[in-house]
Amino acid sequence: MPTITNGQSAEHATQERPTPERKEPTFLFTEKYVSEKSELARRFLDARERLNGCVDKANNFLVKRFYNIDHNTYLEGALPAKTKELMGLVASAVLRCDDCIFYHAIQAYRLGIPRPEQEEALNVAMVVGGSIVIPHLRRAYELLEELYG
């Protein structure tokens, strides 16, 4: 059996580590509120709901599993949901996925993350991803302007 530095077995050490509690984040704003506040958000959320309906009709086991993993990743845990949404925003911008950027920016807004924190996260994405992120940054800033004013 493999051992770790303090002499305990790896299996024993894993059993002692507490699993962080997972729970749904507390949103300050509903999707409906966000849709009424921002035309860009409304169009995105409407399209997402319609397209998810198409995916749901397929009743695909693997897609359902993946959606479940995605949902559970952003629950409150060892990291707060706010931190995870900002991480998702950075990764989405680096990967240049406008749908993902919109999703995480909207979720971050719903959680009450201030605009300067979203902008700072987008700065990290631009440094990591380079100048090719700039067109996506522009669209993100347009959404933030509608949400925060």
PDB file of C-alpha atoms in Angstrom:
ATOM      1  CA  MET A   1       0.000   0.000   0.000  1.00  0.00           C
ATOM      2  CA  PRO A   2       1.475   3.420  -0.954  1.00  0.00           C
ATOM      3  CA  THR A   3       2.366   5.733   1.895  1.00  0.00           C
ATOM      4  CA  ILE A   4       2.507   9.497   2.249  1.00  0.00           C
ATOM      5  CA  THR A   5       5.057  11.525   4.173  1.00  0.00           C
ATOM      6  CA  ASN A   6       3.513  11.194   7.634  1.00  0.00           C
ATOM      7  CA  GLY A   7       3.442   7.384   7.394  1.00  0.00           C
ATOM      8  CA  GLN A   8      -0.316   7.009   6.894  1.00  0.00           C
ATOM      9  CA  SER A   9      -1.582   5.119   3.915  1.00  0.00           C
ATOM     10  CA  ALA A  10      -2.893   7.253   1.056  1.00  0.00           C
ATOM     11  CA  GLU A  11      -6.281   5.559   1.479  1.00  0.00           C
ATOM     12  CA  HIS A  12      -6.453   6.441   5.185  1.00  0.00           C
ATOM     13  CA  ALA A  13      -5.473  10.098   4.558  1.00  0.00           C
ATOM     14  CA  THR A  14      -8.219  10.462   1.950  1.00  0.00           C
ATOM     15  CA  GLN A  15     -10.830   9.126   4.349  1.00  0.00           C
ATOM     16  CA  GLU A  16      -9.929  11.759   6.958  1.00  0.00           C
ATOM     17  CA  ARG A  17     -10.169  14.751   4.630  1.00  0.00           C
ATOM     18  CA  PRO A  18     -13.572  16.398   5.052  1.00  0.00           C
ATOM     19  CA  THR A  19     -15.662  16.863   1.945  1.00  0.00           C
ATOM     20  CA  PRO A  20     -16.784  20.470   1.612  1.00  0.00           C
ATOM     21  CA  GLU A  21     -20.529  20.967   1.776  1.00  0.00           C
ATOM     22  CA  ARG A  22     -22.050  21.671  -1.626  1.00  0.00           C
ATOM     23  CA  LYS A  23     -25.083  23.912  -1.867  1.00  0.00           C
ATOM     24  CA  GLU A  24     -26.863  26.088  -4.381  1.00  0.00           C
ATOM     25  CA  PRO A  25     -25.544  29.639  -4.494  1.00  0.00           C
ATOM     26  CA  THR A  26     -27.754  32.484  -3.315  1.00  0.00           C
ATOM     27  CA  PHE A  27     -28.576  34.700  -6.259  1.00  0.00           C
ATOM     28  CA  LEU A  28     -29.481  38.325  -5.656  1.00  0.00           C
ATOM     29  CA  PHE A  29     -31.251  38.626  -9.014  1.00  0.00           C
ATOM     30  CA  THR A  30     -33.427  36.292 -11.077  1.00  0.00           C
ATOM     31  CA  GLU A  31     -32.884  35.565 -14.752  1.00  0.00           C
ATOM     32  CA  LYS A  32     -36.163  37.399 -15.388  1.00  0.00           C
ATOM     33  CA  TYR A  33     -34.797  40.535 -13.725  1.00  0.00           C
ATOM     34  CA  VAL A  34     -31.584  40.307 -15.757  1.00  0.00           C
ATOM     35  CA  SER A  35     -33.595  39.833 -18.965  1.00  0.00           C
ATOM     36  CA  GLU A  36     -35.630  42.946 -18.226  1.00  0.00           C
ATOM     37  CA  LYS A  37     -32.492  44.954 -17.474  1.00  0.00           C
ATOM     38  CA  SER A  38     -30.453  43.972 -20.540  1.00  0.00           C
ATOM     39  CA  GLU A  39     -31.545  43.268 -24.111  1.00  0.00           C
ATOM     40  CA  LEU A  40     -28.285  41.400 -24.765  1.00  0.00           C
ATOM     41  CA  ALA A  41     -28.879  39.214 -21.719  1.00  0.00           C
ATOM     42  CA  ARG A  42     -32.514  38.619 -22.711  1.00  0.00           C
ATOM     43  CA  ARG A  43     -31.566  37.474 -26.220  1.00  0.00           C
ATOM     44  CA  PHE A  44     -28.835  35.213 -24.836  1.00  0.00           C
ATOM     45  CA  LEU A  45     -31.021  33.682 -22.103  1.00  0.00           C
ATOM     46  CA  ASP A  46     -33.957  33.152 -24.501  1.00  0.00           C
ATOM     47  CA  ALA A  47     -31.734  31.442 -27.086  1.00  0.00           C
ATOM     48  CA  ARG A  48     -30.071  29.320 -24.402  1.00  0.00           C
ATOM     49  CA  GLU A  49     -33.431  28.156 -23.056  1.00  0.00           C
ATOM     50  CA  ARG A  50     -34.731  27.361 -26.555  1.00  0.00           C
ATOM     51  CA  LEU A  51     -31.583  25.481 -27.553  1.00  0.00           C
ATOM     52  CA  ASN A  52     -31.415  23.584 -24.268  1.00  0.00           C
ATOM     53  CA  GLY A  53     -34.969  22.459 -25.019  1.00  0.00           C
ATOM     54  CA  CYS A  54     -33.717  20.938 -28.274  1.00  0.00           C
ATOM     55  CA  VAL A  55     -30.926  19.147 -26.431  1.00  0.00           C
ATOM     56  CA  ASP A  56     -33.323  17.938 -23.713  1.00  0.00           C
ATOM     57  CA  LYS A  57     -35.613  16.363 -26.340  1.00  0.00           C
ATOM     58  CA  ALA A  58     -32.740  14.097 -27.401  1.00  0.00           C
ATOM     59  CA  ASN A  59     -32.726  12.628 -23.880  1.00  0.00           C
ATOM     60  CA  ASN A  60     -29.021  11.830 -24.214  1.00  0.00           C
ATOM     61  CA  PHE A  61     -27.567  10.145 -21.135  1.00  0.00           C
ATOM     62  CA  LEU A  62     -24.018  11.468 -21.614  1.00  0.00           C
ATOM     63  CA  VAL A  63     -25.198  15.041 -22.194  1.00  0.00           C
ATOM     64  CA  LYS A  64     -27.285  14.841 -19.022  1.00  0.00           C
ATOM     65  CA  ARG A  65     -24.246  13.600 -17.089  1.00  0.00           C
ATOM     66  CA  PHE A  66     -22.081  16.400 -18.438  1.00  0.00           C
ATOM     67  CA  TYR A  67     -24.724  19.042 -17.614  1.00  0.00           C
ATOM     68  CA  ASN A  68     -24.896  17.600 -14.090  1.00  0.00           C
ATOM     69  CA  ILE A  69     -21.123  17.859 -13.671  1.00  0.00           C
ATOM     70  CA  ASP A  70     -21.221  21.430 -14.967  1.00  0.00           C
ATOM     71  CA  HIS A  71     -24.020  22.384 -12.566  1.00  0.00           C
ATOM     72  CA  ASN A  72     -22.312  20.810  -9.563  1.00  0.00           C
ATOM     73  CA  THR A  73     -18.992  22.473 -10.361  1.00  0.00           C
ATOM     74  CA  TYR A  74     -20.460  25.934  -9.725  1.00  0.00           C
ATOM     75  CA  LEU A  75     -22.162  25.097  -6.419  1.00  0.00           C
ATOM     76  CA  GLU A  76     -20.895  26.660  -3.196  1.00  0.00           C
ATOM     77  CA  GLY A  77     -18.077  24.507  -1.859  1.00  0.00           C
ATOM     78  CA  ALA A  78     -14.478  24.948  -0.770  1.00  0.00           C
ATOM     79  CA  LEU A  79     -14.479  27.870  -3.208  1.00  0.00           C
ATOM     80  CA  PRO A  80     -17.405  30.307  -3.126  1.00  0.00           C
ATOM     81  CA  ALA A  81     -19.690  30.334  -6.169  1.00  0.00           C
ATOM     82  CA  LYS A  82     -18.615  33.939  -6.833  1.00  0.00           C
ATOM     83  CA  THR A  83     -14.988  32.861  -7.228  1.00  0.00           C
ATOM     84  CA  LYS A  84     -15.967  29.981  -9.487  1.00  0.00           C
ATOM     85  CA  GLU A  85     -18.035  32.258 -11.748  1.00  0.00           C
ATOM     86  CA  LEU A  86     -15.099  34.647 -12.145  1.00  0.00           C
ATOM     87  CA  MET A  87     -12.861  31.676 -12.930  1.00  0.00           C
ATOM     88  CA  GLY A  88     -15.435  30.531 -15.493  1.00  0.00           C
ATOM     89  CA  LEU A  89     -15.489  34.034 -16.982  1.00  0.00           C
ATOM     90  CA  VAL A  90     -11.698  34.073 -17.346  1.00  0.00           C
ATOM     91  CA  ALA A  91     -11.561  30.602 -18.893  1.00  0.00           C
ATOM     92  CA  SER A  92     -14.410  31.439 -21.270  1.00  0.00           C
ATOM     93  CA  ALA A  93     -12.721  34.627 -22.452  1.00  0.00           C
ATOM     94  CA  VAL A  94      -9.383  32.845 -22.961  1.00  0.00           C
ATOM     95  CA  LEU A  95     -11.211  30.144 -24.932  1.00  0.00           C
ATOM     96  CA  ARG A  96     -13.040  32.894 -26.850  1.00  0.00           C
ATOM     97  CA  CYS A  97     -16.544  31.524 -26.272  1.00  0.00           C
ATOM     98  CA  ASP A  98     -19.005  34.435 -26.327  1.00  0.00           C
ATOM     99  CA  ASP A  99     -21.898  32.272 -25.111  1.00  0.00           C
ATOM    100  CA  CYS A 100     -19.819  31.142 -22.148  1.00  0.00           C
ATOM    101  CA  ILE A 101     -18.638  34.692 -21.439  1.00  0.00           C
ATOM    102  CA  PHE A 102     -22.244  35.906 -21.410  1.00  0.00           C
ATOM    103  CA  TYR A 103     -23.348  33.020 -19.211  1.00  0.00           C
ATOM    104  CA  HIS A 104     -20.655  33.598 -16.572  1.00  0.00           C
ATOM    105  CA  ALA A 105     -20.966  37.400 -16.674  1.00  0.00           C
ATOM    106  CA  ILE A 106     -24.730  37.072 -16.128  1.00  0.00           C
ATOM    107  CA  GLN A 107     -24.292  34.526 -13.334  1.00  0.00           C
ATOM    108  CA  ALA A 108     -21.665  36.753 -11.699  1.00  0.00           C
ATOM    109  CA  TYR A 109     -24.047  39.708 -11.908  1.00  0.00           C
ATOM    110  CA  ARG A 110     -26.866  37.613 -10.416  1.00  0.00           C
ATOM    111  CA  LEU A 111     -24.568  36.682  -7.523  1.00  0.00           C
ATOM    112  CA  GLY A 112     -23.862  40.347  -6.821  1.00  0.00           C
ATOM    113  CA  ILE A 113     -20.298  40.493  -8.082  1.00  0.00           C
ATOM    114  CA  PRO A 114     -19.478  44.163  -8.725  1.00  0.00           C
ATOM    115  CA  ARG A 115     -18.563  45.337 -12.211  1.00  0.00           C
ATOM    116  CA  PRO A 116     -14.939  46.185 -11.258  1.00  0.00           C
ATOM    117  CA  GLU A 117     -14.370  42.555 -10.225  1.00  0.00           C
ATOM    118  CA  GLN A 118     -15.718  41.279 -13.536  1.00  0.00           C
ATOM    119  CA  GLU A 119     -13.555  43.778 -15.400  1.00  0.00           C
ATOM    120  CA  GLU A 120     -10.482  42.703 -13.434  1.00  0.00           C
ATOM    121  CA  ALA A 121     -11.217  39.059 -14.236  1.00  0.00           C
ATOM    122  CA  LEU A 122     -11.452  40.013 -17.919  1.00  0.00           C
ATOM    123  CA  ASN A 123      -8.079  41.764 -17.581  1.00  0.00           C
ATOM    124  CA  VAL A 124      -6.581  38.469 -16.400  1.00  0.00           C
ATOM    125  CA  ALA A 125      -8.145  36.738 -19.395  1.00  0.00           C
ATOM    126  CA  MET A 126      -6.681  39.288 -21.791  1.00  0.00           C
ATOM    127  CA  VAL A 127      -3.185  38.873 -20.323  1.00  0.00           C
ATOM    128  CA  VAL A 128      -3.427  35.075 -20.390  1.00  0.00           C
ATOM    129  CA  GLY A 129      -5.149  34.840 -23.776  1.00  0.00           C
ATOM    130  CA  GLY A 130      -3.472  37.727 -25.562  1.00  0.00           C
ATOM    131  CA  SER A 131      -4.834  40.301 -27.959  1.00  0.00           C
ATOM    132  CA  ILE A 132      -7.099  37.773 -29.690  1.00  0.00           C
ATOM    133  CA  VAL A 133      -9.344  38.026 -26.588  1.00  0.00           C
ATOM    134  CA  ILE A 134     -10.019  41.738 -27.258  1.00  0.00           C
ATOM    135  CA  PRO A 135     -13.030  41.290 -29.612  1.00  0.00           C
ATOM    136  CA  HIS A 136     -14.671  39.085 -26.957  1.00  0.00           C
ATOM    137  CA  LEU A 137     -13.735  41.593 -24.281  1.00  0.00           C
ATOM    138  CA  ARG A 138     -15.594  44.278 -26.264  1.00  0.00           C
ATOM    139  CA  ARG A 139     -18.782  42.210 -26.330  1.00  0.00           C
ATOM    140  CA  ALA A 140     -18.418  41.418 -22.632  1.00  0.00           C
ATOM    141  CA  TYR A 141     -18.063  45.121 -21.831  1.00  0.00           C
ATOM    142  CA  GLU A 142     -21.187  45.866 -23.869  1.00  0.00           C
ATOM    143  CA  LEU A 143     -23.110  43.360 -21.740  1.00  0.00           C
ATOM    144  CA  LEU A 144     -21.628  44.752 -18.513  1.00  0.00           C
ATOM    145  CA  GLU A 145     -22.669  48.244 -19.570  1.00  0.00           C
ATOM    146  CA  GLU A 146     -26.276  47.092 -19.976  1.00  0.00           C
ATOM    147  CA  LEU A 147     -26.242  45.244 -16.666  1.00  0.00           C
ATOM    148  CA  TYR A 148     -24.413  47.727 -14.464  1.00  0.00           C
ATOM    149  CA  GLY A 149     -24.860  50.984 -16.375  1.00  0.00           C
TER     150      GLY A 149
END
